[in-house]
CSV table of C-alpha atoms and ligand atoms in Angstrom, one decimal:
chain,number,residue,atom,x,y,z
A,1,UNK,CA,-0.2,0.2,-0.1
A,2,UNK,CA,1.4,3.3,-1.1
A,3,UNK,CA,1.6,6.0,1.5
A,4,UNK,CA,2.8,9.6,2.4
A,5,UNK,CA,6.9,9.2,3.3
A,6,UNK,CA,6.0,11.5,6.0
A,7,UNK,CA,3.1,9.5,7.3
A,8,UNK,CA,5.3,6.1,7.2
A,9,UNK,CA,8.0,7.7,9.8
A,10,UNK,CA,5.7,8.5,11.9
A,11,UNK,CA,3.8,5.5,11.9
A,12,UNK,CA,6.9,3.5,12.6
A,13,UNK,CA,7.9,5.8,15.8
A,14,UNK,CA,10.5,7.9,14.0
A,15,UNK,CA,9.1,11.0,15.3
A,16,UNK,CA,6.0,12.8,15.6
A,17,UNK,CA,4.2,13.6,12.1
A,18,UNK,CA,5.5,17.4,12.3
A,19,UNK,CA,8.9,16.2,13.1
A,20,UNK,CA,8.9,13.6,10.4
A,21,UNK,CA,8.1,16.1,8.1
A,22,UNK,CA,11.1,18.2,9.3
A,23,UNK,CA,13.5,15.4,8.9
A,24,UNK,CA,12.3,14.8,5.4
A,25,UNK,CA,12.7,18.9,4.2
A,26,UNK,CA,16.3,18.6,5.9
A,27,UNK,CA,17.3,16.0,3.4
A,28,UNK,CA,17.8,13.5,6.2
A,29,UNK,CA,15.8,10.9,4.7
A,30,UNK,CA,16.4,8.5,1.7
A,31,UNK,CA,14.6,6.1,-0.4
A,32,UNK,CA,16.5,3.5,-2.3
A,33,UNK,CA,19.8,5.6,-1.7
A,34,UNK,CA,17.9,9.1,-3.1
A,35,UNK,CA,17.4,12.0,-0.9
A,36,UNK,CA,13.8,12.9,-1.2
A,37,UNK,CA,12.6,16.3,0.4
A,38,UNK,CA,8.8,16.1,-0.3
A,39,UNK,CA,7.0,15.3,2.4
A,40,UNK,CA,4.2,14.0,0.7
A,41,UNK,CA,6.2,11.8,-1.5
A,42,UNK,CA,4.1,8.0,-1.6
A,43,UNK,CA,5.8,5.1,-1.7
A,44,UNK,CA,4.9,1.4,-0.4
A,45,UNK,CA,7.7,0.8,2.5
A,46,UNK,CA,7.5,-2.9,1.9
A,47,UNK,CA,9.0,-2.2,-1.7
A,48,UNK,CA,11.6,0.3,-0.9
A,49,UNK,CA,14.6,1.1,1.5
A,50,UNK,CA,14.5,4.1,3.6
A,51,UNK,CA,16.6,5.6,5.6
A,52,UNK,CA,16.5,8.1,8.3
A,53,UNK,CA,19.8,10.0,8.8
A,54,UNK,CA,22.0,7.1,7.6
A,55,UNK,CA,19.8,4.3,9.5
A,56,UNK,CA,17.7,1.7,7.7
A,57,UNK,CA,14.5,2.1,8.4
A,58,UNK,CA,13.3,-1.0,10.8
A,59,UNK,CA,10.2,-3.1,9.9
A,60,UNK,CA,6.7,-2.0,11.7
A,61,UNK,CA,7.1,-1.9,15.4
A,62,UNK,CA,4.6,-3.4,17.4
A,63,UNK,CA,2.1,-1.2,18.8
A,64,UNK,CA,1.7,-0.1,22.2
A,65,UNK,CA,-1.1,1.7,24.2
A,66,UNK,CA,-0.8,2.7,27.9
A,67,UNK,CA,-3.5,4.9,30.0
A,68,UNK,CA,-0.8,6.4,32.4
A,69,UNK,CA,-2.0,8.0,35.9
A,70,UNK,CA,0.3,11.0,35.8
A,71,UNK,CA,1.7,12.3,39.0
A,72,UNK,CA,2.0,15.7,39.9
A,73,UNK,CA,5.5,17.1,39.4
A,74,UNK,CA,6.4,14.8,36.5
A,75,UNK,CA,7.0,16.3,33.3
A,76,UNK,CA,4.6,15.1,29.9
A,77,UNK,CA,7.4,15.0,27.7
A,78,UNK,CA,9.8,12.3,26.8
A,79,UNK,CA,13.1,13.8,28.2
A,80,UNK,CA,13.7,17.0,30.0
A,81,UNK,CA,16.6,19.4,29.4
A,82,UNK,CA,16.7,20.0,33.6
A,83,UNK,CA,16.8,16.3,34.5
A,84,UNK,CA,13.3,16.5,36.1
A,85,UNK,CA,11.2,13.2,36.0
A,86,UNK,CA,9.2,12.8,32.7
A,87,UNK,CA,6.7,10.4,31.9
A,88,UNK,CA,9.1,8.3,29.9
A,89,UNK,CA,10.7,7.2,33.5
A,90,UNK,CA,7.9,5.0,34.2
A,91,UNK,CA,8.0,3.1,31.1
A,92,UNK,CA,11.5,1.9,31.4
A,93,UNK,CA,10.6,-2.1,31.1
A,94,UNK,CA,8.8,-0.9,27.6
A,95,UNK,CA,11.1,-1.7,24.8
A,96,UNK,CA,9.6,0.9,22.4
A,97,UNK,CA,9.6,4.7,21.4
A,98,UNK,CA,6.7,5.6,23.7
A,99,UNK,CA,5.5,9.2,23.8
A,100,UNK,CA,2.7,10.9,25.5
A,101,UNK,CA,-0.4,12.0,23.7
A,102,UNK,CA,-0.9,15.7,24.0
A,103,UNK,CA,0.3,17.7,27.5
A,104,UNK,CA,-0.9,17.9,31.0
A,105,UNK,CA,1.1,20.8,33.5
A,106,UNK,CA,3.2,19.7,35.7
A,107,UNK,CA,0.9,20.2,38.6
A,108,UNK,CA,-1.7,18.8,37.1
A,109,UNK,CA,-2.5,14.7,37.9
A,110,UNK,CA,-4.1,12.3,35.7
A,111,UNK,CA,-5.3,10.3,33.0
A,112,UNK,CA,-2.8,10.4,29.8
A,113,UNK,CA,-2.3,7.8,27.1
A,114,UNK,CA,1.0,6.8,26.3
A,115,UNK,CA,1.6,5.1,23.0
A,116,UNK,CA,4.1,4.7,19.9
A,117,UNK,CA,1.3,5.1,17.5
A,118,UNK,CA,2.1,8.4,15.9
A,119,UNK,CA,-0.8,8.2,13.8
A,120,UNK,CA,-3.6,7.5,16.5
A,121,UNK,CA,-1.7,10.2,18.6
A,122,UNK,CA,-1.6,12.8,15.8
A,123,UNK,CA,-5.2,12.4,15.6
A,124,UNK,CA,-6.0,12.6,19.2
A,125,UNK,CA,-4.2,15.5,19.7
A,126,UNK,CA,-5.9,17.2,16.4
A,127,UNK,CA,-8.3,19.8,17.3
A,128,UNK,CA,-10.8,18.4,14.4
A,129,UNK,CA,-11.1,15.1,16.2
A,130,UNK,CA,-12.7,16.9,19.4
A,131,UNK,CA,-11.2,14.3,21.9
A,132,UNK,CA,-13.5,14.3,24.8
A,133,UNK,CA,-11.3,15.5,28.2
A,134,UNK,CA,-12.9,15.1,31.8
A,135,UNK,CA,-11.2,16.9,34.9
A,136,UNK,CA,-12.3,17.6,38.4
A,137,UNK,CA,-10.7,21.0,39.5
A,138,UNK,CA,-10.6,22.8,42.9
A,139,UNK,CA,-11.2,26.3,43.0
A,140,UNK,CA,-10.1,28.8,45.5
A,141,UNK,CA,-13.8,30.2,45.6
A,142,UNK,CA,-17.3,28.9,45.2
A,143,UNK,CA,-18.2,30.1,41.4
A,144,UNK,CA,-22.0,32.1,41.3
A,145,UNK,CA,-24.2,30.8,38.7
A,146,UNK,CA,-23.4,33.3,36.2
A,147,UNK,CA,-19.5,32.4,36.8
A,148,UNK,CA,-20.4,29.0,36.0
A,149,UNK,CA,-22.4,30.1,32.8
A,150,UNK,CA,-19.7,32.2,32.0
A,151,UNK,CA,-17.1,29.1,31.9
A,152,UNK,CA,-19.8,26.7,30.0
A,153,UNK,CA,-20.7,29.5,27.0
A,154,UNK,CA,-16.8,30.4,26.7
A,155,UNK,CA,-14.5,33.1,28.3
A,156,UNK,CA,-11.8,34.8,26.2
A,157,UNK,CA,-8.2,33.6,26.7
A,158,UNK,CA,-5.3,35.1,24.7
A,159,UNK,CA,-8.0,37.0,22.7
A,160,UNK,CA,-9.9,33.7,21.3
A,161,UNK,CA,-13.1,32.7,23.0
A,162,UNK,CA,-12.7,28.9,24.2
A,163,UNK,CA,-15.4,26.4,22.8
A,164,UNK,CA,-18.8,25.6,25.1
A,165,UNK,CA,-17.9,23.1,27.7
A,166,UNK,CA,-19.8,21.6,30.8
A,167,UNK,CA,-19.5,22.2,34.4
A,168,UNK,CA,-20.9,20.9,37.3
A,169,UNK,CA,-20.6,21.6,41.2
A,170,UNK,CA,-19.4,18.2,43.0
A,171,UNK,CA,-19.2,19.5,46.2
A,172,UNK,CA,-18.1,22.8,48.7
A,173,UNK,CA,-14.7,21.9,50.3
A,174,UNK,CA,-12.8,23.6,52.6
A,175,UNK,CA,-10.9,25.9,50.1
A,176,UNK,CA,-13.8,26.6,48.3
A,177,UNK,CA,-15.3,24.5,45.7
A,178,UNK,CA,-14.8,20.9,43.4
A,179,UNK,CA,-16.1,21.2,40.1
A,180,UNK,CA,-16.4,18.5,37.0
A,181,UNK,CA,-15.2,20.3,33.8
A,182,UNK,CA,-16.0,18.2,30.2
A,183,UNK,CA,-14.1,20.0,27.7
A,184,UNK,CA,-13.3,19.1,23.8
A,185,UNK,CA,-10.3,21.5,23.7
A,186,UNK,CA,-6.8,21.4,24.8
A,187,UNK,CA,-5.2,24.7,24.9
A,188,UNK,CA,-2.3,25.5,27.0
A,189,UNK,CA,-3.4,25.7,30.7
A,190,UNK,CA,-6.9,25.8,29.8
A,191,UNK,CA,-8.6,25.2,32.7
A,192,UNK,CA,-6.5,27.2,34.8
A,193,UNK,CA,-7.0,30.3,32.5
A,194,UNK,CA,-10.5,29.9,32.6
A,195,UNK,CA,-10.8,30.0,35.7
A,196,UNK,CA,-8.6,33.0,35.9
A,197,UNK,CA,-11.1,34.8,33.7
A,198,UNK,CA,-13.9,34.7,36.0
A,199,UNK,CA,-11.3,35.6,38.9
A,200,UNK,CA,-10.9,32.3,40.4
A,201,UNK,CA,-8.0,30.1,41.1
A,202,UNK,CA,-7.4,26.3,40.2
A,203,UNK,CA,-6.1,24.9,43.3
A,204,UNK,CA,-5.7,21.2,42.4
A,205,UNK,CA,-6.6,19.6,38.8
A,206,UNK,CA,-7.0,16.0,38.0
A,207,UNK,CA,-7.9,14.7,34.6
A,208,UNK,CA,-10.3,11.5,35.2
A,209,UNK,CA,-11.4,10.8,31.7
A,210,UNK,CA,-9.4,10.9,28.5
A,211,UNK,CA,-11.3,10.1,24.9
A,212,UNK,CA,-13.7,7.6,27.0
A,213,UNK,CA,-10.7,6.1,29.1
A,214,UNK,CA,-11.1,6.2,32.7
A,215,UNK,CA,-8.7,6.0,35.4
A,216,UNK,CA,-10.8,4.3,37.7
A,217,UNK,CA,-8.9,2.7,40.6
A,218,UNK,CA,-5.2,3.1,38.3
A,219,UNK,CA,-2.9,4.7,41.3
A,220,UNK,CA,-0.5,7.3,40.6
A,221,UNK,CA,2.2,6.5,38.6
A,222,UNK,CA,0.5,3.4,37.5
A,223,UNK,CA,-0.4,2.4,33.8
A,224,UNK,CA,-2.2,-0.2,32.3
A,225,UNK,CA,-2.6,-1.5,28.7
A,226,UNK,CA,-5.6,-0.4,26.8
A,227,UNK,CA,-7.8,-3.1,25.9
A,228,UNK,CA,-8.2,-4.4,21.9
A,229,UNK,CA,-11.6,-3.0,22.2
A,230,UNK,CA,-10.3,0.2,23.9
A,231,UNK,CA,-7.8,0.8,20.8
A,232,UNK,CA,-10.3,-0.1,18.2
A,233,UNK,CA,-12.8,2.5,19.6
A,234,UNK,CA,-10.3,5.0,20.0
A,235,UNK,CA,-9.4,4.6,16.6
A,236,UNK,CA,-13.0,4.4,15.4
A,237,UNK,CA,-13.9,7.8,17.0
A,238,UNK,CA,-10.9,9.5,15.3
A,239,UNK,CA,-12.3,8.3,11.7
A,240,UNK,CA,-16.0,9.4,12.1
A,241,UNK,CA,-15.6,12.8,11.7
B,301,URA,N1,-5.7,22.6,31.9
B,301,URA,C1,-5.0,23.2,32.9
B,301,URA,O1,-5.0,24.7,33.0
B,301,URA,N2,-4.1,22.0,32.7
B,301,URA,C2,-3.7,20.9,32.4
B,301,URA,O2,-2.7,20.4,32.6
B,301,URA,C3,-4.8,20.8,31.5
B,301,URA,C4,-6.1,21.4,31.4
């Protein structure tokens, strides 16, 4: 089957789709000994030899899919220039080039998918697929009905209104109140900035559900493999839009 060169590299876990595009454009990718600088160049990878930075591309890697409960103070990246703890530190036993799908802030805990399936990761992160995310946010104040309505209908952050979302009071707390938030967007520090827009501060943030995958009794720092059915569902959801 013919595919775009960029897609083949991303599928094989060489890098993200964007990273693969950059590799191709920089002339580091050869097909049958010839440099190809066109990201959209189509080939059947079973019939041609692809080299990246002088190394022959390995045959298709086994795909891994995990749901990880990220603890606080862990960075949602593969590596960190400041030697801080990253998600990769928890997956040392798995012999594959894994990366997290999207990001959670350092002080946010909860559900994050970790995989070496670049294609699925790219789709889940793409705004057009509107992946559903559910959070539990502890606010320093109780939000009036008006403030809750403002949040659910959209507030401006960086000059752009956030999409409609759901907010529900779970309980009052000593510190303020705890809310459930359901979003289909994933902008940087989105929930914290949304609360700031209505004069509140998020004290604690936990993502309890991502794309239908629930943490349930997965403890902090633990991960589990997704079932075949869960992976199929994720893939299906990403093709329906
Ligand atoms: N919103 C935030 O503010 N932070 C996160 O980590 C995720 C969503």
